[in-house]
Coordinates of C-alpha atoms in Angstrom, one line a residue:
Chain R
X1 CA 56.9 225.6 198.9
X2 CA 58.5 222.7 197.4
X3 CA 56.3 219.7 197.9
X4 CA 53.3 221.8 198.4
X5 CA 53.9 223.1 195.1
X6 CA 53.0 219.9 192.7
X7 CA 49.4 219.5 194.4
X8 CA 49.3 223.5 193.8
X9 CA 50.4 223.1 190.1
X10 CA 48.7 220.0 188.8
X11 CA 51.5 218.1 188.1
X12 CA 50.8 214.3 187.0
X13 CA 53.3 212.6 189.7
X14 CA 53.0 214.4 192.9
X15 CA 54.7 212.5 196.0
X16 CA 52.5 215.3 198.2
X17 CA 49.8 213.8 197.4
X18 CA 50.3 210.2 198.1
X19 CA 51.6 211.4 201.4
X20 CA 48.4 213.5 202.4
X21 CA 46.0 210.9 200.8
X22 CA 47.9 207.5 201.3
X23 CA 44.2 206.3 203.3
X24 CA 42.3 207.0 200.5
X25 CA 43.9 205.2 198.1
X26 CA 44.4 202.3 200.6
X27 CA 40.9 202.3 200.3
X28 CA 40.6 202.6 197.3
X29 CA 42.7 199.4 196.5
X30 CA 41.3 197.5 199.4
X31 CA 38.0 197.7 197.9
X32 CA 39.5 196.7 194.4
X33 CA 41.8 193.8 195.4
X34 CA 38.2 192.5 197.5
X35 CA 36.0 193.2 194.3
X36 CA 38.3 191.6 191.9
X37 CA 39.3 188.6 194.6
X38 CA 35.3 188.1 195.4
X39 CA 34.4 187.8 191.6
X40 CA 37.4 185.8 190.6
X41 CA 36.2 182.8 193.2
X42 CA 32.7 182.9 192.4
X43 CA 33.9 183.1 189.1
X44 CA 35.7 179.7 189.6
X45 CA 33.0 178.1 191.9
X46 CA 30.5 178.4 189.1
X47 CA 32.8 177.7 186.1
X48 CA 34.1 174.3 187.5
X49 CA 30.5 173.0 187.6
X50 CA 29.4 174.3 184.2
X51 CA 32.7 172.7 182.8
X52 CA 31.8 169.3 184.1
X53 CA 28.2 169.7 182.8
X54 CA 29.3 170.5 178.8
X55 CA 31.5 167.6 179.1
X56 CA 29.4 165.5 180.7
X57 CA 26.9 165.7 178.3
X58 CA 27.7 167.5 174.5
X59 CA 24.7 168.4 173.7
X60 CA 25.1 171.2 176.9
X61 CA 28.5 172.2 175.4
X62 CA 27.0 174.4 172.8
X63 CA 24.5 176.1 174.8
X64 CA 26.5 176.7 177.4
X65 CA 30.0 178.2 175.8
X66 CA 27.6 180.1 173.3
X67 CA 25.9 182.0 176.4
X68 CA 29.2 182.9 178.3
X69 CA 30.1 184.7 175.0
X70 CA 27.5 186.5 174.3
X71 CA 28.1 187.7 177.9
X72 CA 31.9 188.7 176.8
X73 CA 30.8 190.6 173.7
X74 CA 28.5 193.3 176.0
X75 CA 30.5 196.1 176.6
X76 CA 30.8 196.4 180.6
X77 CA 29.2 199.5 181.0
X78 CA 25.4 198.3 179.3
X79 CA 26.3 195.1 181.7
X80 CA 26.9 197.6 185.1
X81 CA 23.3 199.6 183.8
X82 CA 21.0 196.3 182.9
X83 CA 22.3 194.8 186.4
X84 CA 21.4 197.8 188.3
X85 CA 17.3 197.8 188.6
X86 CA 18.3 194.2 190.0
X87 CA 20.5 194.8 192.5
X88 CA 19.9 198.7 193.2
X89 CA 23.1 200.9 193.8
X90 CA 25.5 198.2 195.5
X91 CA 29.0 196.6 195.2
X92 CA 26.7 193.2 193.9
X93 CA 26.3 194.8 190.6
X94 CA 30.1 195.2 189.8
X95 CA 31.0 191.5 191.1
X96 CA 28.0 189.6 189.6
X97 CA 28.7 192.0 185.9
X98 CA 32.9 190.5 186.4
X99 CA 32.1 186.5 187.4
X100 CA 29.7 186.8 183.8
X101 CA 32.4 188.0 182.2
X102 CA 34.9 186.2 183.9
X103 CA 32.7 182.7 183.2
X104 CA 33.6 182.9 179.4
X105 CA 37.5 182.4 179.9
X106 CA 37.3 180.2 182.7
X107 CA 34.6 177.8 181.2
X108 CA 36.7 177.7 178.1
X109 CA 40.0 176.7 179.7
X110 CA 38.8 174.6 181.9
X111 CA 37.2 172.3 179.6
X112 CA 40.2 172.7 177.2
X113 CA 42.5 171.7 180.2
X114 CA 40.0 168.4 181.4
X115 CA 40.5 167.6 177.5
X116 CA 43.9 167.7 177.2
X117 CA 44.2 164.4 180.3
X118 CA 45.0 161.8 177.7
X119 CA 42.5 158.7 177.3
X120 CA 45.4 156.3 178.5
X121 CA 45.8 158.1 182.1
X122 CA 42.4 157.9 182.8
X123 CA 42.0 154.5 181.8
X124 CA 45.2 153.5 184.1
X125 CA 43.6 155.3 186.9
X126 CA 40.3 153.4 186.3
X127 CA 42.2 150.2 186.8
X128 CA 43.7 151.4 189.7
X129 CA 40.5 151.5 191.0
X130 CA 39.9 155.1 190.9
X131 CA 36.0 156.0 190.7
X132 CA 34.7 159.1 189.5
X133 CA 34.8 161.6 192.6
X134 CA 38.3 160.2 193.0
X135 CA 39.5 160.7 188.9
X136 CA 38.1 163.7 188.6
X137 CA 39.9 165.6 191.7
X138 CA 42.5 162.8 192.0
X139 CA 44.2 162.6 188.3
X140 CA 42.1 165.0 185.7
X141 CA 41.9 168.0 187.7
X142 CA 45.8 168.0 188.7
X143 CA 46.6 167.1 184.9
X144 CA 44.4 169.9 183.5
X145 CA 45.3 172.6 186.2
X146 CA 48.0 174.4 183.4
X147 CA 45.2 175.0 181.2
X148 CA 42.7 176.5 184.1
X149 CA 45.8 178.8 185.7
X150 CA 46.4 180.5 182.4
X151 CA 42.4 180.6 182.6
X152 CA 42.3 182.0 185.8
X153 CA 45.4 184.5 184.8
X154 CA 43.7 186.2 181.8
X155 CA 40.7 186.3 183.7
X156 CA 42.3 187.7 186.8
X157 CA 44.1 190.6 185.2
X158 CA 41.0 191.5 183.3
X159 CA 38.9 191.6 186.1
X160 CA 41.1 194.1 187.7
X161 CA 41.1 196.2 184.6
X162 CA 37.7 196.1 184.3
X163 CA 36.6 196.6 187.9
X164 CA 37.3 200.5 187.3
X165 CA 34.4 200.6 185.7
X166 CA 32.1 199.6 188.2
X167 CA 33.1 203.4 189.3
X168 CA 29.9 203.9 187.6
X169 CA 28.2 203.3 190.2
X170 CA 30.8 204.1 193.1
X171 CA 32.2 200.6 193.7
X172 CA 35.4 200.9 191.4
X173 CA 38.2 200.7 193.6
X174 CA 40.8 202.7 192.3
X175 CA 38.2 203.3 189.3
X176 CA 36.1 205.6 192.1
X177 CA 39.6 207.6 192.1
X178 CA 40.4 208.4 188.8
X179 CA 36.2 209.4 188.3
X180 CA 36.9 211.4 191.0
X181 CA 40.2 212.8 189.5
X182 CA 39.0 213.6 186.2
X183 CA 35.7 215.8 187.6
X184 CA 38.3 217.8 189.8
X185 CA 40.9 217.9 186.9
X186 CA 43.8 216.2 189.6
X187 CA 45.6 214.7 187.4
X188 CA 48.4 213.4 190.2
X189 CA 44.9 211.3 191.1
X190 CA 44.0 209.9 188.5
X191 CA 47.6 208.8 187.3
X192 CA 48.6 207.5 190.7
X193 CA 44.6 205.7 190.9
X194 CA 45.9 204.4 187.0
X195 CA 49.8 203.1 188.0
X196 CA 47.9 201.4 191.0
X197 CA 45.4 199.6 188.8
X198 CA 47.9 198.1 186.6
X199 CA 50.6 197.2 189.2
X200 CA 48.0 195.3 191.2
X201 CA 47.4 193.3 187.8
X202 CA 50.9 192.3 187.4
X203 CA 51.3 191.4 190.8
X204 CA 48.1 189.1 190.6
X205 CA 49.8 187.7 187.5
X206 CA 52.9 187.1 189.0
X207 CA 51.3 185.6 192.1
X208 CA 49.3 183.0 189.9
X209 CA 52.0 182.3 188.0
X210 CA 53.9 181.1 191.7
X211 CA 51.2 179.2 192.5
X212 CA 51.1 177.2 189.2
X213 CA 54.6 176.7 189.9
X214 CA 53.7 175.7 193.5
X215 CA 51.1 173.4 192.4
X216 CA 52.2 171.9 189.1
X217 CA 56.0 171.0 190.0
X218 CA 56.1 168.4 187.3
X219 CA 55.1 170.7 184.9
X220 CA 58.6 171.8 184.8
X221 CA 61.0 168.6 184.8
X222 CA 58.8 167.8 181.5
X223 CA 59.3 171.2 179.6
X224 CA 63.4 170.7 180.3
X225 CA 63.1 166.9 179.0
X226 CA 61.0 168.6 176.1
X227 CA 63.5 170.9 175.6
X228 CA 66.3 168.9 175.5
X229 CA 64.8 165.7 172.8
X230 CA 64.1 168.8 170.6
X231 CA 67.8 170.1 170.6
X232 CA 68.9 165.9 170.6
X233 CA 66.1 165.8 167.4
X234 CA 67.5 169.5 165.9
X235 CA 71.0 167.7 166.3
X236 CA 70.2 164.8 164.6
X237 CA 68.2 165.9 162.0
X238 CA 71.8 168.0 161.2
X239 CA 74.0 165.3 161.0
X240 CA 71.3 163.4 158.5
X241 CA 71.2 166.2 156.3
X242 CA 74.9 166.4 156.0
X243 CA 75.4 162.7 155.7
X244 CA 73.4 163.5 152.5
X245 CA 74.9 165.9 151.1
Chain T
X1 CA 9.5 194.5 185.8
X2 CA 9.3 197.7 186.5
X3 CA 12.8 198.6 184.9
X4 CA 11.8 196.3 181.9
X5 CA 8.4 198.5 181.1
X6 CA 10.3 201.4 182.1
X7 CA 13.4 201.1 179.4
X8 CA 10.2 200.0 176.6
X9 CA 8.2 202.8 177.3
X10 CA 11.7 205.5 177.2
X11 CA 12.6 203.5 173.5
X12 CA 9.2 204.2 172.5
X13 CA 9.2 207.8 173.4
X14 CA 10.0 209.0 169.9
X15 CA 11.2 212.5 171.9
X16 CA 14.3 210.1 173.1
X17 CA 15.3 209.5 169.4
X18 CA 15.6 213.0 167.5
X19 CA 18.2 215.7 168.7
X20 CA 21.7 216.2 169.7
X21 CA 20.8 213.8 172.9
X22 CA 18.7 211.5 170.8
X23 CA 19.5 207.7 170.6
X24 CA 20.4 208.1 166.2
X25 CA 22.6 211.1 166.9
X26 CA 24.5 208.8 169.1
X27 CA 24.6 205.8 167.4
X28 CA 25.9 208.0 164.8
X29 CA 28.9 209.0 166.7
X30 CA 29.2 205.2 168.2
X31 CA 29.0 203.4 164.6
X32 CA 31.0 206.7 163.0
X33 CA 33.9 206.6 166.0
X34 CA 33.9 202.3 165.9
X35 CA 34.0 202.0 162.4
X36 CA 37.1 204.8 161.7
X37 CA 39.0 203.3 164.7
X38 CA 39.1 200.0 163.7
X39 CA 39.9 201.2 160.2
X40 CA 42.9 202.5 161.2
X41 CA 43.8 200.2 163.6
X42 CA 44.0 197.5 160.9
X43 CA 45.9 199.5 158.9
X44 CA 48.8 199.8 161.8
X45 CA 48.7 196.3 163.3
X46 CA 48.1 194.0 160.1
X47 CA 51.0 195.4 157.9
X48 CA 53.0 195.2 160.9
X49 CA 51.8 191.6 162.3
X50 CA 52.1 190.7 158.2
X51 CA 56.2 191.6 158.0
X52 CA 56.9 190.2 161.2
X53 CA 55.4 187.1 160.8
X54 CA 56.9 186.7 157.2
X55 CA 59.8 187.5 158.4
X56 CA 59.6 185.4 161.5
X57 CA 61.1 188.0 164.3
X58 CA 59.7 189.7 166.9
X59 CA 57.1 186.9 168.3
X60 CA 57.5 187.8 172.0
X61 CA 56.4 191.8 171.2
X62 CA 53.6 190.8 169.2
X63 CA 52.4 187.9 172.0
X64 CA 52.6 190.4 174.8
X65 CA 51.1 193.5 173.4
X66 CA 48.2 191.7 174.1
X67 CA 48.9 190.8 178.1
X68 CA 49.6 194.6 178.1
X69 CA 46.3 195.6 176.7
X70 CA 44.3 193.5 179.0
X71 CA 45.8 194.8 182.0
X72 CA 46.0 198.2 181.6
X73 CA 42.4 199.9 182.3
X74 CA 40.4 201.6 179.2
X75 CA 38.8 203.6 181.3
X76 CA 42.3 204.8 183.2
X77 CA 43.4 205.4 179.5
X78 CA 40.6 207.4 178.6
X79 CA 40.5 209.9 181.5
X80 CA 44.5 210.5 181.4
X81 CA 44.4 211.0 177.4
X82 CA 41.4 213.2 178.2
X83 CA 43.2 215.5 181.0
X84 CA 46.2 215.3 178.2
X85 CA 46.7 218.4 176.3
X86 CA 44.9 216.6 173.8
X87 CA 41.7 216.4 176.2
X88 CA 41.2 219.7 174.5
X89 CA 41.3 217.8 170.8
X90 CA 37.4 217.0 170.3
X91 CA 37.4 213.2 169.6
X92 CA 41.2 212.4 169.6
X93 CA 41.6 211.2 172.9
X94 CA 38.4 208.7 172.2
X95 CA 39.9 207.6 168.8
X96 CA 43.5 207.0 170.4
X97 CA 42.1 205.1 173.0
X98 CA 39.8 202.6 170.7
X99 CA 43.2 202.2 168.2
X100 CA 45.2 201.6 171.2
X101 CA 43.1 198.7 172.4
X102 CA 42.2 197.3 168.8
X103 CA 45.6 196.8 167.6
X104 CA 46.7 194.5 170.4
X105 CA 44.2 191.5 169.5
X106 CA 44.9 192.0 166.0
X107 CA 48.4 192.1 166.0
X108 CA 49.0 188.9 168.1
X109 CA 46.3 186.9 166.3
X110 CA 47.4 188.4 163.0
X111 CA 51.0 187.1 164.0
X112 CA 49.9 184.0 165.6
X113 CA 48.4 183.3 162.6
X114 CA 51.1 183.9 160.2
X115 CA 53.2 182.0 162.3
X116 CA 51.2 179.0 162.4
X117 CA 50.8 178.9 158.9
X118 CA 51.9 174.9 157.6
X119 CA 56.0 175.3 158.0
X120 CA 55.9 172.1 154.8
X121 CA 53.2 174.1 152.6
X122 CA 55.4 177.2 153.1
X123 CA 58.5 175.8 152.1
X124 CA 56.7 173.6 149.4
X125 CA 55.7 176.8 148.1
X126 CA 59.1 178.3 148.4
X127 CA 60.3 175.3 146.6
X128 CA 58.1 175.7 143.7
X129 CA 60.2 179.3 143.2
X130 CA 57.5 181.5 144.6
X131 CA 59.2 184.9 145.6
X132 CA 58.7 186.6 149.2
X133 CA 55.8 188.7 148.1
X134 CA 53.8 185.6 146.4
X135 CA 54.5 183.6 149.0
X136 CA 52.6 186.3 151.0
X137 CA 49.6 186.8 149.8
X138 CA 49.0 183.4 147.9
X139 CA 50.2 181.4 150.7
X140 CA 50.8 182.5 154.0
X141 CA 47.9 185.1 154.4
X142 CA 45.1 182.5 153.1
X143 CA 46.8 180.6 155.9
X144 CA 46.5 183.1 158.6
X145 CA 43.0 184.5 157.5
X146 CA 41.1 182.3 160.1
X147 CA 42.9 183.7 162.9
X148 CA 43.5 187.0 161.3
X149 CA 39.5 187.0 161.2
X150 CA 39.0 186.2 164.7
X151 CA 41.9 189.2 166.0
X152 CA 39.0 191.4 163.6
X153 CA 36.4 190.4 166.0
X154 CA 37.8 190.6 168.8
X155 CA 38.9 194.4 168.4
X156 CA 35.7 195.1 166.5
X157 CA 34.2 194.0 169.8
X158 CA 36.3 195.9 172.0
X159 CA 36.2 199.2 169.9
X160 CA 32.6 198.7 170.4
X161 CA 32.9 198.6 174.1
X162 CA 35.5 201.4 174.0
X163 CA 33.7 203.7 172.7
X164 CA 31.0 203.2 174.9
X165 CA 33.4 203.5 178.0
X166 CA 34.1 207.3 175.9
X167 CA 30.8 208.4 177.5
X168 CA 32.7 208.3 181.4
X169 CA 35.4 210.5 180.2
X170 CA 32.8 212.8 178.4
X171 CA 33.0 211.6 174.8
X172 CA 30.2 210.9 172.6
X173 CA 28.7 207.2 171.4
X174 CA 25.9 205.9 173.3
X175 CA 27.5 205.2 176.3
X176 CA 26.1 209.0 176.9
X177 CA 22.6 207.5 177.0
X178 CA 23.5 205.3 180.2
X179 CA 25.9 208.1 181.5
X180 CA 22.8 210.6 181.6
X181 CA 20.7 208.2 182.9
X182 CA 22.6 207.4 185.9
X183 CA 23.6 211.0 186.4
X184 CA 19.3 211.9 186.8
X185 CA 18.6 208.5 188.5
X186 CA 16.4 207.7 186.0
X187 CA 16.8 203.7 185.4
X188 CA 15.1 203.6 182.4
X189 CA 17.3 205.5 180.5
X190 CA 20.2 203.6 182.1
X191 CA 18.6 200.2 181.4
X192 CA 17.3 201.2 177.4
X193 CA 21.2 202.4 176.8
X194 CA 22.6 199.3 177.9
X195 CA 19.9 197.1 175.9
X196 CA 20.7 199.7 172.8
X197 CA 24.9 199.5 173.6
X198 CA 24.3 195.3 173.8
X199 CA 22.3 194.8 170.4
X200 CA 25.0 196.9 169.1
X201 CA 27.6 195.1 169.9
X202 CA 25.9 191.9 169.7
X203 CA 25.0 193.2 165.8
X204 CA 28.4 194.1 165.1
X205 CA 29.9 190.2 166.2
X206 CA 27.8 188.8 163.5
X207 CA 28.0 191.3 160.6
X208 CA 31.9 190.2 161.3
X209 CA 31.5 186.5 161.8
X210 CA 29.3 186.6 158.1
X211 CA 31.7 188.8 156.5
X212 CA 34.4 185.9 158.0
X213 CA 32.5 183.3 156.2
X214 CA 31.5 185.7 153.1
X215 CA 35.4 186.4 152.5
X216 CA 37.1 182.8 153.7
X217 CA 39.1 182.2 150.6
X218 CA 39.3 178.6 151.0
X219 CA 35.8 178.3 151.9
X220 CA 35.2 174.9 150.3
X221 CA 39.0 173.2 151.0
X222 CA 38.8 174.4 155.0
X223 CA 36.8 171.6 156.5
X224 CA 38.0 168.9 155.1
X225 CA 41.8 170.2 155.8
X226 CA 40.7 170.6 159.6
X227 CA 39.1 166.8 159.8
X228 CA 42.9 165.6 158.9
X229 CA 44.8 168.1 160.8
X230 CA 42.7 167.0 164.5
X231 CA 43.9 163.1 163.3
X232 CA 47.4 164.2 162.3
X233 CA 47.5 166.1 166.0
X234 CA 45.8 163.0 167.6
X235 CA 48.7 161.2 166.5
X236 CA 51.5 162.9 167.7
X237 CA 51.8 162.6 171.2
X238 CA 52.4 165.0 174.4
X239 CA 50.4 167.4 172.5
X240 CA 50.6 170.6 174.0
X241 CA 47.7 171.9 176.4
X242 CA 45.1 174.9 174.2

């Protein structure tokens, strides 16, 4: 018996049953890592744009952040069911209901990070020569690129946390799992379906956070300098107060 | 169209409204199940978020609680609670699951909050000879209460959502509505539930954001304060990135 015997009992952690199923659930995260890496990039190719639009011109800004939350505030199920009669029974419904949802934090932090290029840089770069085109993907974008990872952090780990629930209409991922799971009462499924989910966040956080690192290696040098005037300034300010006293 | 006509003509049916199934049973349990969760999930995380950010400790619990909530899966949450012994409970595993996921927006943004209340007009206060407790309530929390307000809507948001998810693992609320409806193919049931579970939610954002704005208790004082703070942040430079 031995092995045999968890998938006979029930129990919650049963190697046996990541043995004898390991395709399914290969599957399973296959189709999740695609849903959640599809929706996540049209996510981003349609943010970018409507960033540059509600800075471009204000009176857009309102309209525009207003609508991507409204979006955030319907609960993902009624999204899943109103996109439905659109898109019939299909893996579109789950991807176009995460890039809405996805829009609202990736808007926002985008904008936020474009923002944050101070007035001075772009002006030098303008000098320089730099037109628009050249600004925008030459100086602001690198500059703002902090901002629009942790953007595209939150918004990745949600995504994959939210993609179970396109198990609704069988295009979960591991979501189509646990369903599965809890009709049969197989608990070993639905925990290992639930472990799965949330390691495959935190190792799409921790990959995002590499290529921030990648991408932004000045980002670093400046926190240690940071660091470092705000022990100097601590230090200083302590010898002032006890010359004093 | 069709699914449009299709979801009026099921909210018109008054047949869909009365009984067990109906759509004001439902609600019911939705606004009944929402309203008791987030109850008590203020009553664990601001008392908490409160202490700790008086006292100053325990920042980097209180900032991740919130990674953790987003990355774990309601729906993950609500199936294993509801294979649990206590699947066998009635609404516990629902209600566990909405406090679990309220109490991480409120804490953080609760703490955040508290944090970020003006070091000077803290210690000014202090200075003046207020004790720990006054200092509290007269200073820090008036402080915090714009943030402490938007951690509210947030969970009241996601209890919202919760609860509808509570229809998958067989709880009540009107995710059941949608449930059903997909279960006998019948799209307009699916598509009036949604439109019922999105006014809901969309409802219960701005009864918060007024009730923000009804209770702000330095209605008046707040933007002007904010018009200086943006030019004293202007000024310093390197700010950090939002």
């Amino acid at each position: 018996m031995g092995a045999q015997g968890c998938l006979e009992a029930n129990d919650w952690i049963c190697g046996e049953y990541v043995r004898t199923r390991s395709q399914e659930l290969l599957d399973a995260t296959v189709q999740h890592v695609g849903i959640t890496l599809v929706s996540v990039v049209i996510g981003l190719l349609i943010a970018f744009p409507l960033a540059l639009i509600a800075r471009r011109w204000r009176a857009a800004a309102g309209p525009v952040l207003g609508l991507t939350t409204i979006l955030y505030t319907v609960p993902s199920l009624a999204m899943f069911a109103l996109l439905t009669p659109v898109f019939g029974v299909s893996a579109a419904v789950v991807v176009t209901g995460l890039v809405l949802y996805s829009l609202t934090i990736l808007v926002r932090n985008i904008l936020a990070g474009l923002e944050s290029v101070p007035q001075e840089v772009r002006e030098a770069a303008r000098g320089m020569g730099y037109g628009p085109v050249k600004l925008l993907f030459g100086v602001e974008l690198p500059l703002a690129l902090p901002a629009l990872t942790a953007g595209l952090r939150i918004a990745t780990v949600s995504t994959v946390a939210m993609t179970t629930i396109g198990a609704v209409v069988g295009y979960g991922g591991l979501g189509n799992l646990i369903s599965s799971g809890m009709e049969g009462f197989f608990k070993a499924e639905v925990l290992t379906a639930s472990v799965l989910c949330v390691l495959l966040a935190v190792v799409a956080d921790v990959l995002l956070i590499g290529l921030q690192r990648l991408l932004t290696p000045w980002t670093r040098a400046q926190a240690r300098a940071r660091s470092r005037a705000r022990r100097e300034r601590r230090a200083a300010d302590r010898t002032a107060k006890k010359a004093v006293a | 169209m069709d699914a449009i006509t299709g979801a009026w003509d099921w909210l018109a049916a008054s047949a869909n409204w009365a009984g067990e199934k109906g759509v004001w049973h439902r609600l019911g349990e939705h606004v009944y199940l929402s309203a008791m969760c987030l109850a008590i999930s203020c009553l664990i995380a601001l008392p908490v978020a409160l202490y700790l950010g008086h006292i100053g400790k325990g920042g980097a619990l209180a900032v991740n609680i919130s990674n953790v909530g987003r990355a774990v899966p309601t729906f993950a949450v609500l199936v294993l609670l509801t294979l649990s012994p206590l699947g066998t409970a009635g609404d516990w595993p629902t209600i566990i699951a909405l406090v679990l996921f309220a109490v991480p927006p409120l804490l953080t943004n609760a703490y955040v909050g508290m944090r970020e209340a003006d070091r000077d007009v803290v210690e000014a206060a202090r200075g003046m000879g207020m004790s720990g407790p006054q200092l509290l309530l007269r200073v820090e929390l008036p402080l915090a209460y714009p943030l402490i307000m938007t951690g509210l809507r947030s969970a009241g948001v996601q209890v919202v959502a919760t609860a509808t998810l509570a229809a998958l693992a067989g709880g009540g609320g009107l995710g059941r509505i949608i449930t059903a409806g997909f279960g006998n193919y019948n799209t307009p049931q699916v598509v009036a539930g949604a439109v019922l579970v999105a006014v809901l939610a969309l409802l219960v954002e701005g009864l918060l954001v007024l009730t923000d704005r009804a209770f702000d208790p330095m209605r008046r004082g707040r933007s002007r304060s904010r018009k200086s703070r943006t030019t004293a942040d202007d000024a310093t430079p390197a700010g950090s990135p939002a």
